[in-house]
Coordinates of C-alpha atoms in Angstrom, one line a residue:
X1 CA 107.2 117.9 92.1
X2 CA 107.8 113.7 92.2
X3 CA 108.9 112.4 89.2
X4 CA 105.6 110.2 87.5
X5 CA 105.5 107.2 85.8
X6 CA 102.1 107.0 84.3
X7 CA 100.8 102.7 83.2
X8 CA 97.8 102.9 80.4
X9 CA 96.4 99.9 81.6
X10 CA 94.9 97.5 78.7
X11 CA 93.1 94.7 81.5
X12 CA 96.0 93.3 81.9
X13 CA 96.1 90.9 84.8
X14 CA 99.8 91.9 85.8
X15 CA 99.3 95.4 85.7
X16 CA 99.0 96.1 89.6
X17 CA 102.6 94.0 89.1
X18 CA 104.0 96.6 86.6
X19 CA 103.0 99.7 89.0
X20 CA 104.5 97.7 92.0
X21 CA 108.2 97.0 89.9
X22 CA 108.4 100.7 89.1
X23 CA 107.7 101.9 92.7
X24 CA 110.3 99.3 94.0
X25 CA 112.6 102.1 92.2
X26 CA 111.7 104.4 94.5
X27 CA 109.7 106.2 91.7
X28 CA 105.8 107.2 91.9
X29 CA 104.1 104.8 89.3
X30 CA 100.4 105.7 88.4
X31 CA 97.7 103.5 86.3
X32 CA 95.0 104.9 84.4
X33 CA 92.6 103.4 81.8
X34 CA 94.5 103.3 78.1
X35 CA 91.9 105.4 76.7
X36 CA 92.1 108.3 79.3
X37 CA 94.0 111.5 78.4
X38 CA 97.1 112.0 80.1
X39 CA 97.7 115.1 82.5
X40 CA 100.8 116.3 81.1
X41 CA 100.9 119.0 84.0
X42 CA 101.9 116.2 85.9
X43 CA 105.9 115.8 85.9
X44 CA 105.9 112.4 83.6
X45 CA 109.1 111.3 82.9
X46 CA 107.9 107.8 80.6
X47 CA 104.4 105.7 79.9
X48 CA 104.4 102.1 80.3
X49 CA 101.6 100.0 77.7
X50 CA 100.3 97.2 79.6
X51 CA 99.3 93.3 78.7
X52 CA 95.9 92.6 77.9
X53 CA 93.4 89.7 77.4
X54 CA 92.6 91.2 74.0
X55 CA 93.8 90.9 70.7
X56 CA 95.3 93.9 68.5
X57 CA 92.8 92.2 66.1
X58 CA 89.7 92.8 68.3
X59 CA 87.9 96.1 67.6
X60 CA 87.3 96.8 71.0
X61 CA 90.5 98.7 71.4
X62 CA 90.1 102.5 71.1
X63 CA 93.1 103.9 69.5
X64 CA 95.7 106.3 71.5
X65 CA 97.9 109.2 70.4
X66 CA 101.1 107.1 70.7
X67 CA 102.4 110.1 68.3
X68 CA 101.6 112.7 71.0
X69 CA 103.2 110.3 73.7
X70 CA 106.4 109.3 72.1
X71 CA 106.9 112.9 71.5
X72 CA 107.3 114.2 75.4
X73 CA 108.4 110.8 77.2
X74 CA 110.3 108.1 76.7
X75 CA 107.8 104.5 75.9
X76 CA 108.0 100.7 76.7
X77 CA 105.3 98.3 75.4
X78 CA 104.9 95.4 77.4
X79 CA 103.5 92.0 75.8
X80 CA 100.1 93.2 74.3
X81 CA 101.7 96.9 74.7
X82 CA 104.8 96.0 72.3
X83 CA 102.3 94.3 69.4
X84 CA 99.8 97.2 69.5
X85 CA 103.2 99.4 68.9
X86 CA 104.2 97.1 65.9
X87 CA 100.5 96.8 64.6
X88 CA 99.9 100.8 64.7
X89 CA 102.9 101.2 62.4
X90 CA 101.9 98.9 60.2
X91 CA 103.9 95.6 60.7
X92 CA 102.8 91.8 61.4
X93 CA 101.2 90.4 64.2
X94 CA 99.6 87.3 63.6
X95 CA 97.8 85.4 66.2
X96 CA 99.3 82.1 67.3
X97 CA 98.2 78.2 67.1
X98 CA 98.9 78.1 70.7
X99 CA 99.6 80.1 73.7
X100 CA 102.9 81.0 74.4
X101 CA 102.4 80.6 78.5
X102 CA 106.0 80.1 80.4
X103 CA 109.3 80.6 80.8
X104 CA 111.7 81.3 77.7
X105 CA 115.1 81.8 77.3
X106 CA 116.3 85.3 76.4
X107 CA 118.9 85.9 74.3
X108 CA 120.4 89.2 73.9
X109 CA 121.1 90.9 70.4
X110 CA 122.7 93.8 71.3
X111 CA 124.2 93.8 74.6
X112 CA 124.7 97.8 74.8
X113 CA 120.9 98.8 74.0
X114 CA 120.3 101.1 76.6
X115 CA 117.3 98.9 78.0
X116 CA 118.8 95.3 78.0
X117 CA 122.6 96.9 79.1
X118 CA 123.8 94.9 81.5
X119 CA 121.7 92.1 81.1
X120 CA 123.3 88.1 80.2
X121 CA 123.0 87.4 77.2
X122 CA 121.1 84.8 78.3
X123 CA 118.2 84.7 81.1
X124 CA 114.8 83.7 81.7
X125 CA 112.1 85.7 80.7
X126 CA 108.1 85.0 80.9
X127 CA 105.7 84.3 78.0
X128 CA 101.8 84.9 78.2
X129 CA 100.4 85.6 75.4
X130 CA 98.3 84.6 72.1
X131 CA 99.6 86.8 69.4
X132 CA 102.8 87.2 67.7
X133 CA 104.8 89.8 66.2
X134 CA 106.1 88.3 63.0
X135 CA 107.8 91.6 61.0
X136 CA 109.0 94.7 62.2
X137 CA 108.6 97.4 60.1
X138 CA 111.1 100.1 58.4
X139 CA 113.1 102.3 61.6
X140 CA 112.5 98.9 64.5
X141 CA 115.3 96.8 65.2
X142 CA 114.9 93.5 66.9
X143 CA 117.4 93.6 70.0
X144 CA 116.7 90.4 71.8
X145 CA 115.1 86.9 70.8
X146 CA 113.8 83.5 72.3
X147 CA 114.1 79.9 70.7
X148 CA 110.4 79.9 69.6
X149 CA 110.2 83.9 69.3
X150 CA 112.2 85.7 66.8
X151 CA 111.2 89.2 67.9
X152 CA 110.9 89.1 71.5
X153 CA 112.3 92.6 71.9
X154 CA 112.9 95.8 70.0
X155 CA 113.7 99.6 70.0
X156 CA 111.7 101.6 67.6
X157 CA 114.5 104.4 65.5
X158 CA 113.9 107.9 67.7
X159 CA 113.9 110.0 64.4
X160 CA 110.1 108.2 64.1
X161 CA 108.5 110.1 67.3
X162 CA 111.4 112.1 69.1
X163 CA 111.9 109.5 72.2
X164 CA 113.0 106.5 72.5
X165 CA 110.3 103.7 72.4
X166 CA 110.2 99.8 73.3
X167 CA 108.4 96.7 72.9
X168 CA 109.2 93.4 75.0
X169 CA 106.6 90.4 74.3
X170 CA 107.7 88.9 77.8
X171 CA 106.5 90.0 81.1
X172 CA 109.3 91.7 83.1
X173 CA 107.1 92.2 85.9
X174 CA 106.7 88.6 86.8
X175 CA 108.9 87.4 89.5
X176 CA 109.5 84.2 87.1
X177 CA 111.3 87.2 84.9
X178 CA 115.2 87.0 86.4
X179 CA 116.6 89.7 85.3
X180 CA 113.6 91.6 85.3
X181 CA 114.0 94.2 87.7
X182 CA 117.0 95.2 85.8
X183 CA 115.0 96.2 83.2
X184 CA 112.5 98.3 85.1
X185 CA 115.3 100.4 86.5
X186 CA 117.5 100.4 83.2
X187 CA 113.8 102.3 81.8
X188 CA 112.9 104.3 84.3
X189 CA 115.5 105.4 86.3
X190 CA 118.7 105.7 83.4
X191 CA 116.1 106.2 80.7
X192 CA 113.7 108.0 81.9
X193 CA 116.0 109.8 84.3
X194 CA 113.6 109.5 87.7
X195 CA 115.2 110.4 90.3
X196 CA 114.6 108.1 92.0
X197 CA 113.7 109.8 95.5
X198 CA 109.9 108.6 96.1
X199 CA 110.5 107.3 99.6
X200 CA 108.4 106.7 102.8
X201 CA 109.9 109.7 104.0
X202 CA 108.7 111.8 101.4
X203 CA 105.6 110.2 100.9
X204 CA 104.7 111.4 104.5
X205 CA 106.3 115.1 104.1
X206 CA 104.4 116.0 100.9
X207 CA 101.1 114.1 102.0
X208 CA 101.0 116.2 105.3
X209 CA 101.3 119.6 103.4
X210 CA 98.5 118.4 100.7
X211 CA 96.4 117.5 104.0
X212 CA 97.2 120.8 105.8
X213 CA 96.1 122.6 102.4
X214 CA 93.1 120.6 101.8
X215 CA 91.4 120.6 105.5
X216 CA 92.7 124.1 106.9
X217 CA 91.5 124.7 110.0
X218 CA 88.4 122.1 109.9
X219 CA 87.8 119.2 111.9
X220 CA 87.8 115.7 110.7
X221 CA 86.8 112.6 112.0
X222 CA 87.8 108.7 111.2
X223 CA 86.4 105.6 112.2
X224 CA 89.4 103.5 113.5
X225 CA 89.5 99.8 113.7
X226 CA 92.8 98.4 115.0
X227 CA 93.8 97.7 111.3
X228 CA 96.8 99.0 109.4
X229 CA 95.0 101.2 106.7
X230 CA 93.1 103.2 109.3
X231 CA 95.9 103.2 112.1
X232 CA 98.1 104.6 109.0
X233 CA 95.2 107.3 107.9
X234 CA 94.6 108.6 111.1
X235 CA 98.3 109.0 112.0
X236 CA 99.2 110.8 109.2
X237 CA 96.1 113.3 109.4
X238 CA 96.9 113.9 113.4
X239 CA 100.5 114.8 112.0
X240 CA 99.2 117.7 109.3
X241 CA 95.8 118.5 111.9
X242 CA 96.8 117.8 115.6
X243 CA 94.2 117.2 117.7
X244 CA 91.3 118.4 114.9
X245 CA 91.8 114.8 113.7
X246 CA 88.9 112.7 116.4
X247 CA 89.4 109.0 115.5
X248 CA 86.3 107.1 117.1
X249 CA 86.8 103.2 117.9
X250 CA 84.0 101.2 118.5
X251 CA 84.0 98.0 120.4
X252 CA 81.3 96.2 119.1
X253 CA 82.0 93.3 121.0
X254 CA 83.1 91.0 118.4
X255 CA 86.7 92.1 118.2
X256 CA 89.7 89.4 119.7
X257 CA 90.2 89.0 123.2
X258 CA 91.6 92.3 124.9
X259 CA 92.2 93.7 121.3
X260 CA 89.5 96.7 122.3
X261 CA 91.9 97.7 125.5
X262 CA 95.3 97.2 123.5
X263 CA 94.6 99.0 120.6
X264 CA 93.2 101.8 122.5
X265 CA 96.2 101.8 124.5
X266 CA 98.4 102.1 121.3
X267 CA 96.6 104.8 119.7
X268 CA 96.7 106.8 122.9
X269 CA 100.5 106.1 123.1
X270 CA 100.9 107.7 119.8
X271 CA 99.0 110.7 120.9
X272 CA 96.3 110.3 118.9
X273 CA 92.6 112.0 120.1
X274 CA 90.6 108.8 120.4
X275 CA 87.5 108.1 121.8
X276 CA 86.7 104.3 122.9
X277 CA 83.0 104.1 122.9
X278 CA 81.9 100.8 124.5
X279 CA 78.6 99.9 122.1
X280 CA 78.4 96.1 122.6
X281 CA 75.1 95.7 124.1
X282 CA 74.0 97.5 121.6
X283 CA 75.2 94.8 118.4
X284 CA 74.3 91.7 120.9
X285 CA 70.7 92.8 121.5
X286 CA 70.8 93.6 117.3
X287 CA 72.3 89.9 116.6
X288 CA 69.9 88.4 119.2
X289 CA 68.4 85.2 117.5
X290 CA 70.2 85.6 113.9
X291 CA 72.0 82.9 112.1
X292 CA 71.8 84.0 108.6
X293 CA 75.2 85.5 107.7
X294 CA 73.9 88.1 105.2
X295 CA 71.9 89.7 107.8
X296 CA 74.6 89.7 110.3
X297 CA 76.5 91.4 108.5
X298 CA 73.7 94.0 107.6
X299 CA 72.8 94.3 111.6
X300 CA 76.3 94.9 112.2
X301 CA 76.8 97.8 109.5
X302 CA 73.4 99.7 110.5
X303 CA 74.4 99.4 114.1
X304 CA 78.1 101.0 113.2
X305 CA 76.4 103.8 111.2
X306 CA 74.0 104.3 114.1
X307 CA 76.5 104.7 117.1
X308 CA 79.0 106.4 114.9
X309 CA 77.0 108.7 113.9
X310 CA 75.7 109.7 117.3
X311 CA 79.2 110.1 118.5
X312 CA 80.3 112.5 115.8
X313 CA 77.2 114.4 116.4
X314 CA 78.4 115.1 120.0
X315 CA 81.5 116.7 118.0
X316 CA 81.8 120.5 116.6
X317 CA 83.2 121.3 113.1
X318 CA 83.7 118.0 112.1
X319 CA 83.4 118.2 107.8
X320 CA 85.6 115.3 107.0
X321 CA 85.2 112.0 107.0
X322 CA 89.2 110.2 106.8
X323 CA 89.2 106.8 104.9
X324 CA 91.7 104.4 104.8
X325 CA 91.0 103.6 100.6
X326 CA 94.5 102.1 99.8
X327 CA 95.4 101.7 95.8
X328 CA 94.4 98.3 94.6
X329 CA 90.6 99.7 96.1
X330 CA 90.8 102.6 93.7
X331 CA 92.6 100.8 90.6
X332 CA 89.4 97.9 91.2
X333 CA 86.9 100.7 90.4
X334 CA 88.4 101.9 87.5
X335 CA 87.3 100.1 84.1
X336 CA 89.2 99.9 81.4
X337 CA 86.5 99.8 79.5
X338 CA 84.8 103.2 80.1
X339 CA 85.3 106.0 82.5
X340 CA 86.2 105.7 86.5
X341 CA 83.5 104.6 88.1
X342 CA 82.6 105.7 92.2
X343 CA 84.8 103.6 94.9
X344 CA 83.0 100.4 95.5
X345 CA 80.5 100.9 98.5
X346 CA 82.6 98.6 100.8
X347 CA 85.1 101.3 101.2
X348 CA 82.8 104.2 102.5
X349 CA 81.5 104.1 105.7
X350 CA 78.1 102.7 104.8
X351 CA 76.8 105.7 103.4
X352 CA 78.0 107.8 106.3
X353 CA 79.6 110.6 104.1
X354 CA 75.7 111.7 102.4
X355 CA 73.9 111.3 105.7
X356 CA 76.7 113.2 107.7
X357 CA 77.1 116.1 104.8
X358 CA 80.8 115.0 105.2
X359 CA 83.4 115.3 102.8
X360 CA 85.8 112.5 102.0
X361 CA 89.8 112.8 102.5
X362 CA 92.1 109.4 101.5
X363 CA 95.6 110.3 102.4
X364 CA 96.7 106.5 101.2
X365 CA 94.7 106.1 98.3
X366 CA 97.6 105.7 96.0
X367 CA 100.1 103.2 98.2
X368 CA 99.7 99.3 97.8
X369 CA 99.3 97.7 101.3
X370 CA 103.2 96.9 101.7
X371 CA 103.9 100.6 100.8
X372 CA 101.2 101.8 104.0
X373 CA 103.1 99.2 106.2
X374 CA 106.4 101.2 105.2
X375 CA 104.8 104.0 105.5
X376 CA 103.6 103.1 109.2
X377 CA 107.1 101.9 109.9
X378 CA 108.6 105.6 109.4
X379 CA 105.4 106.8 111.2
X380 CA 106.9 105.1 114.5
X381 CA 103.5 103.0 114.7
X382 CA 104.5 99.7 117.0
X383 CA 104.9 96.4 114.6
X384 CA 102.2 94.5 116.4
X385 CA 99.6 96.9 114.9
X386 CA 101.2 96.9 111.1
X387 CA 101.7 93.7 110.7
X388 CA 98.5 92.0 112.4
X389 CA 96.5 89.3 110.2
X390 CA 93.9 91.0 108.5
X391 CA 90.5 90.6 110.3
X392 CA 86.8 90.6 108.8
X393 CA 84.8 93.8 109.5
X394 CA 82.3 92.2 110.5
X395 CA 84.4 90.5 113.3
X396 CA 83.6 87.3 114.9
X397 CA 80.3 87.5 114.3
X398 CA 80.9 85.8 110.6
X399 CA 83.3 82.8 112.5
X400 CA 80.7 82.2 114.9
X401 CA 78.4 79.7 113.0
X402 CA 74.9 80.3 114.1
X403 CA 73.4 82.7 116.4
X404 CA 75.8 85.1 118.1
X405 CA 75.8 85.8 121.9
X406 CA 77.9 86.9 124.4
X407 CA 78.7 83.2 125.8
X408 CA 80.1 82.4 122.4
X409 CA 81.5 85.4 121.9
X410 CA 83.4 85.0 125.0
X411 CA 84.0 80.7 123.9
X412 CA 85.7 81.6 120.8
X413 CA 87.7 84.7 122.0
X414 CA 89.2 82.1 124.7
X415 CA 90.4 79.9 121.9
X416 CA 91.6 82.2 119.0
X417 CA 93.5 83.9 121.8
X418 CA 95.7 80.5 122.4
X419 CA 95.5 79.6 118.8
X420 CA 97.2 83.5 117.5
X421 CA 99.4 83.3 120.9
X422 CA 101.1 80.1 120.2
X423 CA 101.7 80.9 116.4
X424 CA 103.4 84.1 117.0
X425 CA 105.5 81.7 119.9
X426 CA 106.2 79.1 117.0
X427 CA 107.4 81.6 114.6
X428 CA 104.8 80.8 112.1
X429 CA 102.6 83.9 112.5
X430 CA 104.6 86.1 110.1
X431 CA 104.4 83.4 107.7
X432 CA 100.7 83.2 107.6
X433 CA 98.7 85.8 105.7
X434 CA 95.6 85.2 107.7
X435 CA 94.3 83.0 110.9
X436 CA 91.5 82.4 112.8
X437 CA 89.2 80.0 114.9
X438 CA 85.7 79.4 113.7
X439 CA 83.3 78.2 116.6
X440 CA 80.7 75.3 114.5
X441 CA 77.4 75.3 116.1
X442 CA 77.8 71.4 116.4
X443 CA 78.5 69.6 119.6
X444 CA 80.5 66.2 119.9
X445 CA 81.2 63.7 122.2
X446 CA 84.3 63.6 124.4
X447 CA 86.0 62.0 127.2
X448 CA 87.5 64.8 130.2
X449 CA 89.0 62.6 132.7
X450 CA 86.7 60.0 133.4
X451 CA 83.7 61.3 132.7
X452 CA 81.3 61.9 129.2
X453 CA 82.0 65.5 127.8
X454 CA 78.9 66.8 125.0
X455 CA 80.8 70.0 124.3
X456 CA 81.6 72.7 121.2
X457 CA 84.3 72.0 117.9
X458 CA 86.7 74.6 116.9
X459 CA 87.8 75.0 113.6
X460 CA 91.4 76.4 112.7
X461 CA 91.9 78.5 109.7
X462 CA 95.4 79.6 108.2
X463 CA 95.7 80.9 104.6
X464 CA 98.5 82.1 102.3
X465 CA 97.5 84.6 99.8
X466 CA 98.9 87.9 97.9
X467 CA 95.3 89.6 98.3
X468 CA 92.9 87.5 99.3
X469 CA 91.4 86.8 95.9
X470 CA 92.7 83.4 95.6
X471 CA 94.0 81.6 98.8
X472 CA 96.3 78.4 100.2
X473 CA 95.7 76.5 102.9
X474 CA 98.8 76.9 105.0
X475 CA 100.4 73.4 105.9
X476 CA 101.2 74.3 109.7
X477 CA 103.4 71.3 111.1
X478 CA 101.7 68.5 112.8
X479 CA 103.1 68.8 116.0
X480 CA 102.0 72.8 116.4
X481 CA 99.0 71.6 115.4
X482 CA 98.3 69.1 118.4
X483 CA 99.7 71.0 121.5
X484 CA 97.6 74.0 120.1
X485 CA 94.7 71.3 119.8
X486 CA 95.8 70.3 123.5
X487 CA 95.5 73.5 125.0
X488 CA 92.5 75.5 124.0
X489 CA 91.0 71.9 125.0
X490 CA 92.2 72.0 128.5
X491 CA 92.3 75.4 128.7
X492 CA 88.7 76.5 127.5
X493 CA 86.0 75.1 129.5
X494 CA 83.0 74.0 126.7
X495 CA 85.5 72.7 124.3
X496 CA 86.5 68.7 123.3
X497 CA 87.2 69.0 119.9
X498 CA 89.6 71.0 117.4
X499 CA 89.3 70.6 113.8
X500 CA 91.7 72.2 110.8
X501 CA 90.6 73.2 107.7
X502 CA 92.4 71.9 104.8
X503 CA 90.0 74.1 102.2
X504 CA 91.5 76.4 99.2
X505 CA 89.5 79.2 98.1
X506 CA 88.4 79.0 95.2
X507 CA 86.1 76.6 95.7
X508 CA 85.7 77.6 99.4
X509 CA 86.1 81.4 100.9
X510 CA 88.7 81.9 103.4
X511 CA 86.2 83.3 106.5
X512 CA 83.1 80.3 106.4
X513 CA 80.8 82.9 106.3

């Protein structure tokens, strides 16, 4: 059984980030709301106590058995996490006159504390919080310190609960933490004693016996899109099912230029049962005359239910229905504040599980996006598919400004063909979270040659981002920027001008519709 790490999440906004540090020690880190009981069948080796927007003050917080806890497993409080510790047995923590938000100077106390061994005796750490703790009470002593914050770390006496427990006010997890890292693996892996062994490799052994058990001899079917999450799904359920496993890709005819062709190709080189169905009459007579984004995208996800539908139909013994949920989807529909709520409807396939009598099967539904690409990697699935820019669902449809038809299908495919091309030439495509062209239902005047030109604009988007909640527009260098300008001008008959936009989100979104 793997080795768990279980993070009783408090709101915090870092605590995806405190799930991610433990994993990067090759141990299985899981995060559940603070308040929900613990499965102590699972093979816990420590708990982690989160940050949180809220006081120890407020009466929201619900209080937890931190008795029961400290008594099987090994503890560490984080910011919020180490003052609840401190205000449950019964010392100070005072709220402060300001935020403490930045970097501080660490300075050790006690260089051969099993959590901070190893460590300089000075480093930078990172402060975000409001409250304080001011006193420790009788069996905690203070092991580390900042200028401003006299108890910045401390190990609570393990004749009090029977394990070892501590409280750092900083946030290890933050990247702005340098020795951070350290401490994560000092906890969990000397500490805690994790082995240590949760790997790609053995994420994909034990997750093929768990699918073999769960389907048996059934049939299951997955709607496959050219992305990573669903390329990575549908792998590893052909692995445990063979050719039970029917992955259906739909060209809806707003995917990229030849992308319908390639990505079949690919699938079908990694022996995957995969049937193209070729449906894009179908969406262009649904899209005919619609400009409203909203209702595109509502055209687009009846059509998909409809033509999916009818092809699994024309399969036998199908009673799954494969999704590529990934982690961050199912920690998002988790509230802290009350009990797990149902997976946000964006990750089913609009509804297709209840009106298909299908049941669901996630196989990635506890790996972060860079743990699926890892995952892919030892899979053998080719890089071009794993690391490709992540694309809207609905597809071009949403960078098509206006109505949608073929003839701009085809105008835009032309230029965000030379526009991806020449980035991944340049280098700069693997620096760039996310690019595309958007085709503005404007025309301007140009001058071809000698003569007048009244022809579309093209919009360029690049973005940096960590998950798309927040985004950067990416500063390409001036000189990409004109001969990519230069060519999808020359090169794509209808178009005189290319525009780039220079537009963060928040305020604006990173698709334009």
């Amino acid at each position: 059984m793997v080795d768990k790490i279980v993070i009783l999440d408090y709101g915090s906004q870092y605590t995806q980030l405190i799930a991610r540090r433990v994993r990067e020690c090759q141990v299985y880190s899981e995060i559940q709301p603070y308040h929900h009981p613990i499965n102590w069948k699972d093979n816990i080796k420590g708990v982690i106590l989160s940050g949180s927007p809220w006081s120890v003050h407020d009466h929201v917080i619900k209080d937890i058995d931190i008795e029961d806890i400290a008594s099987k497993v090994p503890v560490l409080g984080i910011c919020f996490g180490a003052q609840w510790i401190i205000h449950h047995l019964g010392g100070t923590v005072s709220r402060s006159e300001k935020r403490e938000y930045g970097p501080a100077t660490l300075r050790v106390l006690d260089q051969s504390n099993p959590l901070l061994a190893g460590l300089p005796q000075h480093s930078q750490v990172w402060m975000s919080h409001a409250d304080t703790i001011e006193r420790v009470p009788d069996r905690v002593r203070v092991i580390a310190e900042t200028e401003d914050i006299p108890i910045a770390a401390y190990e609570v006496d393990t004749t009090l609960w029977g394990n070892p427990v501590w409280g750092v006010q900083f946030h290890p997890e933050v990247s702005h933490t340098s020795h951070g890292m350290h401490i994560f693996r000092r906890f969990v892996l000397d500490i805690c004693q994790c082995r240590g062994d949760w790997t790609p490799a053995s994420f994909i052994e034990s997750t093929i016996e768990q699918l073999r058990q769960q389907l048996g001899r059934d049939h299951a079917i997955i709607a496959m899109s050219g992305g990573v999450d669903s390329t990575v799904a549908g792998v590893l359920v052909h692995r445990a099912i063979g050719s039970r496993m029917h992955g259906i890709f739909i060209d809806n005819g707003l995917l990229r230029k030849g992308e319908f062709e390639q990505v079949l190709n690919a699938y079908r080189s990694l022996g995957l049962n995969v049937h193209g169905v070729d449906a894009r009459e179908e969406f262009y007579s649904g899209l005919k005359g619609v400009v409203d984004p909203e209702q595109k995208r509502k055209i687009i996800g009846k059509t998909f239910i409809e033509v999916f539908e009818r092809w699994a139909k024309k399969l036998s013994d199908v009673r799954w229905l494969v999704q590529g949920t990934i982690y961050p989807d199912v920690i998002e529909s988790v509230s802290v504040h009350g009990p797990s709520v149902t997976i946000k409807s964006h990750h089913n396939v609009g509804g297709l599980p209840e009106r298909m009598h299908l049941r669901i099967v996630e196989p990635l539904r506890m790996l972060f996006k860079d743990e699926v690409r890892k995952v892919g990697r030892a899979l053998g699935i080719p890089d071009h598919i794993l690391n490709r820019h992540p694309f809207p669902g609905p597809g071009l449809a949403i960078r098509i400004i206006g109505e949608v038809t073929p003839q701009h299908v085809q105008l835009l495919q032309q230029a965000d063909e030379i526009y991806i091309r020449m980035l991944k030439q340049s280098g700069w495509y693997d620096k760039i979270w996310q690019a595309g062209a958007i085709l503005l239902p404007i025309k301007t005047v140009g001058v071809m040659g000698d003569e007048r030109s009244y022809e579309r604009v093209i919009a360029l988007r690049a973005v940096n981002s960590r998950d798309g909640m927040t985004a950067q527009w990416t500063p390409l260098p001036h000189e990409l920027l004109a001969q990519i300008s230069s060519t999808i001008i020359n090169q794509v008959p209808g178009i005189n001008r290319v525009v780039y936009d220079i537009s963060t989100k928040p305020p604006s979104t990173i698709e334009w519709e």
